[in-house]
Coordinates of C-alpha atoms in Angstrom, one line a residue:
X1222 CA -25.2 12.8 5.3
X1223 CA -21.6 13.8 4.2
X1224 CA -21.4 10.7 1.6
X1225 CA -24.6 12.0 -0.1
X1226 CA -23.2 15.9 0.3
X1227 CA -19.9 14.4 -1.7
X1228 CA -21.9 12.4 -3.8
X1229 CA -23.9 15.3 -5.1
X1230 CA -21.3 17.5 -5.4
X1231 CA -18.9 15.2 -7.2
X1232 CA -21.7 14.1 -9.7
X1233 CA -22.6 18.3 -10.2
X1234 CA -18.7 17.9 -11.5
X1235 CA -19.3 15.5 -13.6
X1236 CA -22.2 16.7 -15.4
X1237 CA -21.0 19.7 -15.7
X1238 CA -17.4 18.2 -17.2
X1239 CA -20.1 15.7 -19.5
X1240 CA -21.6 19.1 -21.0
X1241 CA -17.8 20.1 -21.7
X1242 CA -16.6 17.1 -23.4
X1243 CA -12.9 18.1 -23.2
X1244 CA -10.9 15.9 -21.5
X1245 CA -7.6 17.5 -22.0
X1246 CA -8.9 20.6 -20.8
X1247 CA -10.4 18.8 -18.0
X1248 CA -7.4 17.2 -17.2
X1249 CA -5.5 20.2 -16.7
X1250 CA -8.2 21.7 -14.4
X1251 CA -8.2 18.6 -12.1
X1252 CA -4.5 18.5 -11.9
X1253 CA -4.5 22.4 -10.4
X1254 CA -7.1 21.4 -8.3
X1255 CA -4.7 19.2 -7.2
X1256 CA -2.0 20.9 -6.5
X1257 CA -4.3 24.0 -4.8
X1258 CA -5.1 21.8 -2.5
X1259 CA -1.6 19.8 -1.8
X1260 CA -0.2 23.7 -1.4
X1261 CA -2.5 25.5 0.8
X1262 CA -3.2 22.2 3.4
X1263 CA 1.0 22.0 3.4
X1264 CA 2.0 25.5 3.7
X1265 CA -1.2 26.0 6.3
X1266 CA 0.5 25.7 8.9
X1267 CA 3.3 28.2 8.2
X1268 CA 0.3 30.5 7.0
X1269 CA -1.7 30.5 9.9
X1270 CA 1.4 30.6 12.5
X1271 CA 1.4 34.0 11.2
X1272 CA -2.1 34.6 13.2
X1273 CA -1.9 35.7 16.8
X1274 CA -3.0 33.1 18.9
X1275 CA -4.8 35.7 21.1
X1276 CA -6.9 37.1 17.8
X1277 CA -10.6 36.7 17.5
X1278 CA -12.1 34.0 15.4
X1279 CA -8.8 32.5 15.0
X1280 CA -10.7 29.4 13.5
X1281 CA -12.1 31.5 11.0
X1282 CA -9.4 33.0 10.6
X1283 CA -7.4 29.6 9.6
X1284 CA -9.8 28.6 6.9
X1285 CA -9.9 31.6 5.0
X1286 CA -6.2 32.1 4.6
X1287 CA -6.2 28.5 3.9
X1288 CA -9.0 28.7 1.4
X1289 CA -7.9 31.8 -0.1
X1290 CA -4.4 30.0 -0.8
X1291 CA -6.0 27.2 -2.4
X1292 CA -8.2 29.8 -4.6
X1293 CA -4.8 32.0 -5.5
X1294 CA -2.7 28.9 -6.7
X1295 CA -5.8 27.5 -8.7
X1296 CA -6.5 30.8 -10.2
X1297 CA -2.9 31.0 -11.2
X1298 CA -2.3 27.7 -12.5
X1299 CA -5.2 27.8 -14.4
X1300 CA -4.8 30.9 -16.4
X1301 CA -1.3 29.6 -17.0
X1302 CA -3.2 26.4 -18.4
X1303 CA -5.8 28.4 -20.2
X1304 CA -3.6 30.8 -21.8
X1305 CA -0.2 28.8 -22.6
X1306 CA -1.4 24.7 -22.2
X1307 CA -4.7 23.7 -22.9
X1308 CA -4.9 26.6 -26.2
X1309 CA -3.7 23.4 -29.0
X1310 CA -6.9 23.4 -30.4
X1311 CA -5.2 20.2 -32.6
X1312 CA -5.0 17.3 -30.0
X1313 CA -8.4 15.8 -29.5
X1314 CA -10.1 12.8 -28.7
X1315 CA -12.7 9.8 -29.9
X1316 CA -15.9 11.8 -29.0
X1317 CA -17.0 8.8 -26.4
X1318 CA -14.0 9.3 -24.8
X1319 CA -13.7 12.8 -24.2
X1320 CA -17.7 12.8 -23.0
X1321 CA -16.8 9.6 -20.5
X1322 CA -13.1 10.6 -19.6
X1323 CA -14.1 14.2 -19.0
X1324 CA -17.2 13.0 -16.7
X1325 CA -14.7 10.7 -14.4
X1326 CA -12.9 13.6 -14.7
X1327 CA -14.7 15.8 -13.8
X1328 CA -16.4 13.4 -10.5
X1329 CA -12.9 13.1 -9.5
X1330 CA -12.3 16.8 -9.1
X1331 CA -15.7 17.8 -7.5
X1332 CA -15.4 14.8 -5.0
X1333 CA -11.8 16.1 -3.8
X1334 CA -13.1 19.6 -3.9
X1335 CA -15.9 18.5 -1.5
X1336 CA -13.8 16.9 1.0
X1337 CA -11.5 20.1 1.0
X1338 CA -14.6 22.1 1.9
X1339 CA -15.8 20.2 4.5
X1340 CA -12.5 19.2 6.0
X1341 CA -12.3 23.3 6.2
X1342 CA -15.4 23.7 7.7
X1343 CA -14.8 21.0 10.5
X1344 CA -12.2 23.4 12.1
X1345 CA -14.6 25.9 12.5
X1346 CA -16.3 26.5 15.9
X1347 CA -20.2 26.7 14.8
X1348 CA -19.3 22.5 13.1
X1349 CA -19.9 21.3 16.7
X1350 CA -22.7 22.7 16.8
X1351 CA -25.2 19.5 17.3
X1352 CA -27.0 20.2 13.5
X1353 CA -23.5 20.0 12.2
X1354 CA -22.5 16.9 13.8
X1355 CA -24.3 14.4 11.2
X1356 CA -22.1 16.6 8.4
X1357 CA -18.8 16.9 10.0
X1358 CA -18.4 15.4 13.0
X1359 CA -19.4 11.6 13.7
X1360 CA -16.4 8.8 12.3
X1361 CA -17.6 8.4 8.8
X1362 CA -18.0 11.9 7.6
X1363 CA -14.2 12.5 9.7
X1364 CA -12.9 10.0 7.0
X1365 CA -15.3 11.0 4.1
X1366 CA -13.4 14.4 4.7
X1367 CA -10.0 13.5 5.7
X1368 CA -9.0 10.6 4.1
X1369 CA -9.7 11.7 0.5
X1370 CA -7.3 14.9 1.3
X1371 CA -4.7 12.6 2.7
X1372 CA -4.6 11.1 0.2
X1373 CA -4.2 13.4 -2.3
X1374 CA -1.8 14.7 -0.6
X1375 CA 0.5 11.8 0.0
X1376 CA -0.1 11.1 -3.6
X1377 CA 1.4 14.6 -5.0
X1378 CA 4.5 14.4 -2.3
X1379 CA 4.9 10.8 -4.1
X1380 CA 4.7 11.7 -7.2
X1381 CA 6.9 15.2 -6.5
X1382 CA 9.6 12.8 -4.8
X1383 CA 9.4 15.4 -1.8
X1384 CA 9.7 13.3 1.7
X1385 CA 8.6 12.5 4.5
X1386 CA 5.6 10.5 3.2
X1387 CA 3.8 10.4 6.2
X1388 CA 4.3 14.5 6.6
X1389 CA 0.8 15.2 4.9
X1390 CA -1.3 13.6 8.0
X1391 CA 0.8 14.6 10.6
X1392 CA -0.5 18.6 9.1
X1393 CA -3.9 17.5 8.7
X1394 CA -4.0 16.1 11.7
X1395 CA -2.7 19.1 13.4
X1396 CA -5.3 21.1 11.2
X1397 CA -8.5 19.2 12.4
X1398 CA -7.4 17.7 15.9
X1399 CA -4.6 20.0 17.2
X1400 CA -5.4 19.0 20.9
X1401 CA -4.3 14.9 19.7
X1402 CA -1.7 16.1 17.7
X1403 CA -0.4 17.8 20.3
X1404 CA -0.9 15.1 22.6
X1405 CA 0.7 12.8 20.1
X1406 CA 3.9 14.9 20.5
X1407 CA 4.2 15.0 23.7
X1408 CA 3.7 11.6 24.2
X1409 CA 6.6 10.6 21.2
X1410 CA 8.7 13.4 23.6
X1411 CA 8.4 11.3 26.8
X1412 CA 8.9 8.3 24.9
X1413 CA 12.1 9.3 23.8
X1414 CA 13.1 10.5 26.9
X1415 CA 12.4 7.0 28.8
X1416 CA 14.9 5.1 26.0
X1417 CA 17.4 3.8 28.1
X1418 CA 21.0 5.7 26.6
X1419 CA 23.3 3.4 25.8
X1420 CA 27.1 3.8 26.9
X1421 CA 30.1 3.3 24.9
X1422 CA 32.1 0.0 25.3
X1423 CA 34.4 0.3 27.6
X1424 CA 38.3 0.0 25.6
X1425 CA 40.0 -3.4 27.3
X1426 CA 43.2 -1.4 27.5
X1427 CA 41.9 1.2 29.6
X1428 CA 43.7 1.6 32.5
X1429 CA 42.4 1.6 36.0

């Protein structure tokens, strides 16, 4: 059910960027949705450390700061865009090209959108409920919803030069199963501890 959920939602996007037939402007939307999304998944969990662990809703709590994040860099980014960017009324395109380009476009952005949304509502107590399951919760819809962000994600902090690589799904991760993630450290901890240590050579002139 999550593939047809995306599906729909992506194609909304790209009907909607069809009817625009702008790819520049189109362009510029996509990339903010881009980096909304990189920002507030990479900076979640400084954001919602901020939370009291012993505070109600916690969950709920989570997404909305991390939502609202998302929403505050797009809106910024875009009326940046809007009023400074994309206002060159002289570059344009062929006319098939702006109608197709904008359409991929504008698929693209509603299909990463959609996996943001659901990723966010998959941390949220009421998605294990057994109606929810189908959406968020079995193995396909987890990658129909992760892998898309991770990949974003590791796509921006490639393209940003910003290492580690592998940082974005280690958050994520953390995000959607903290339990494992947890888990995951404390098993790399007792690994680390088991190394055997290895002792410097022992100088041949050393005297007895």
């Amino acid at each position: 059910m999550a593939f047809w959920i995306l599906i729909l939602f992506a194609a909304g996007g790209a009907i909607l960027a069809f009817k625009k037939s702008d790819f520049y402007r189109m362009w510029a939307i996509v990339f903010n949705i881009f980096i909304a999304i990189y920002l507030s998944i990479m900076l979640s969990l400084w954001i919602t450390s901020m939370i009291a662990s012993d505070s109600a809703g916690i969950q709920y709590q989570k997404a909305a700061c991390i939502v609202a994040v998302a929403i505050l860099v797009f809106g910024v980014l875009q009326a940046i865009s809007v009023n400074f960017i994309t206002t060159d009324s002289e570059i344009t395109f062929p006319k098939l090209f702006d109608s197709i380009g904008a359409a991929s476009l504008g698929f693209l952005g509603g299909w990463f959108v959609c996996s943001f949304l659901l990723m966010m509502i998959s941390i949220l107590p009421f998605a294990e409920k057994p109606f929810m399951q189908s959406i968020t919760g079995d193995k396909t819809a987890s990658k129909l919803k992760v892998t898309p962000v991770v990949a974003l994600c590791d796509f921006v902090t490639a393209v940003s030069i910003q290492p580690p690589q592998g940082k974005p799904r280690e958050v994520i991760d953390e995000l959607t199963n903290p339990k494992t993630a947890e888990e995951n450290k404390e098993k790399e901890v007792d690994e680390g501890s088991t190394k055997p240590v290895l002792s410097a050579p022992k100088d041949n002139n050393e005297v007895n």
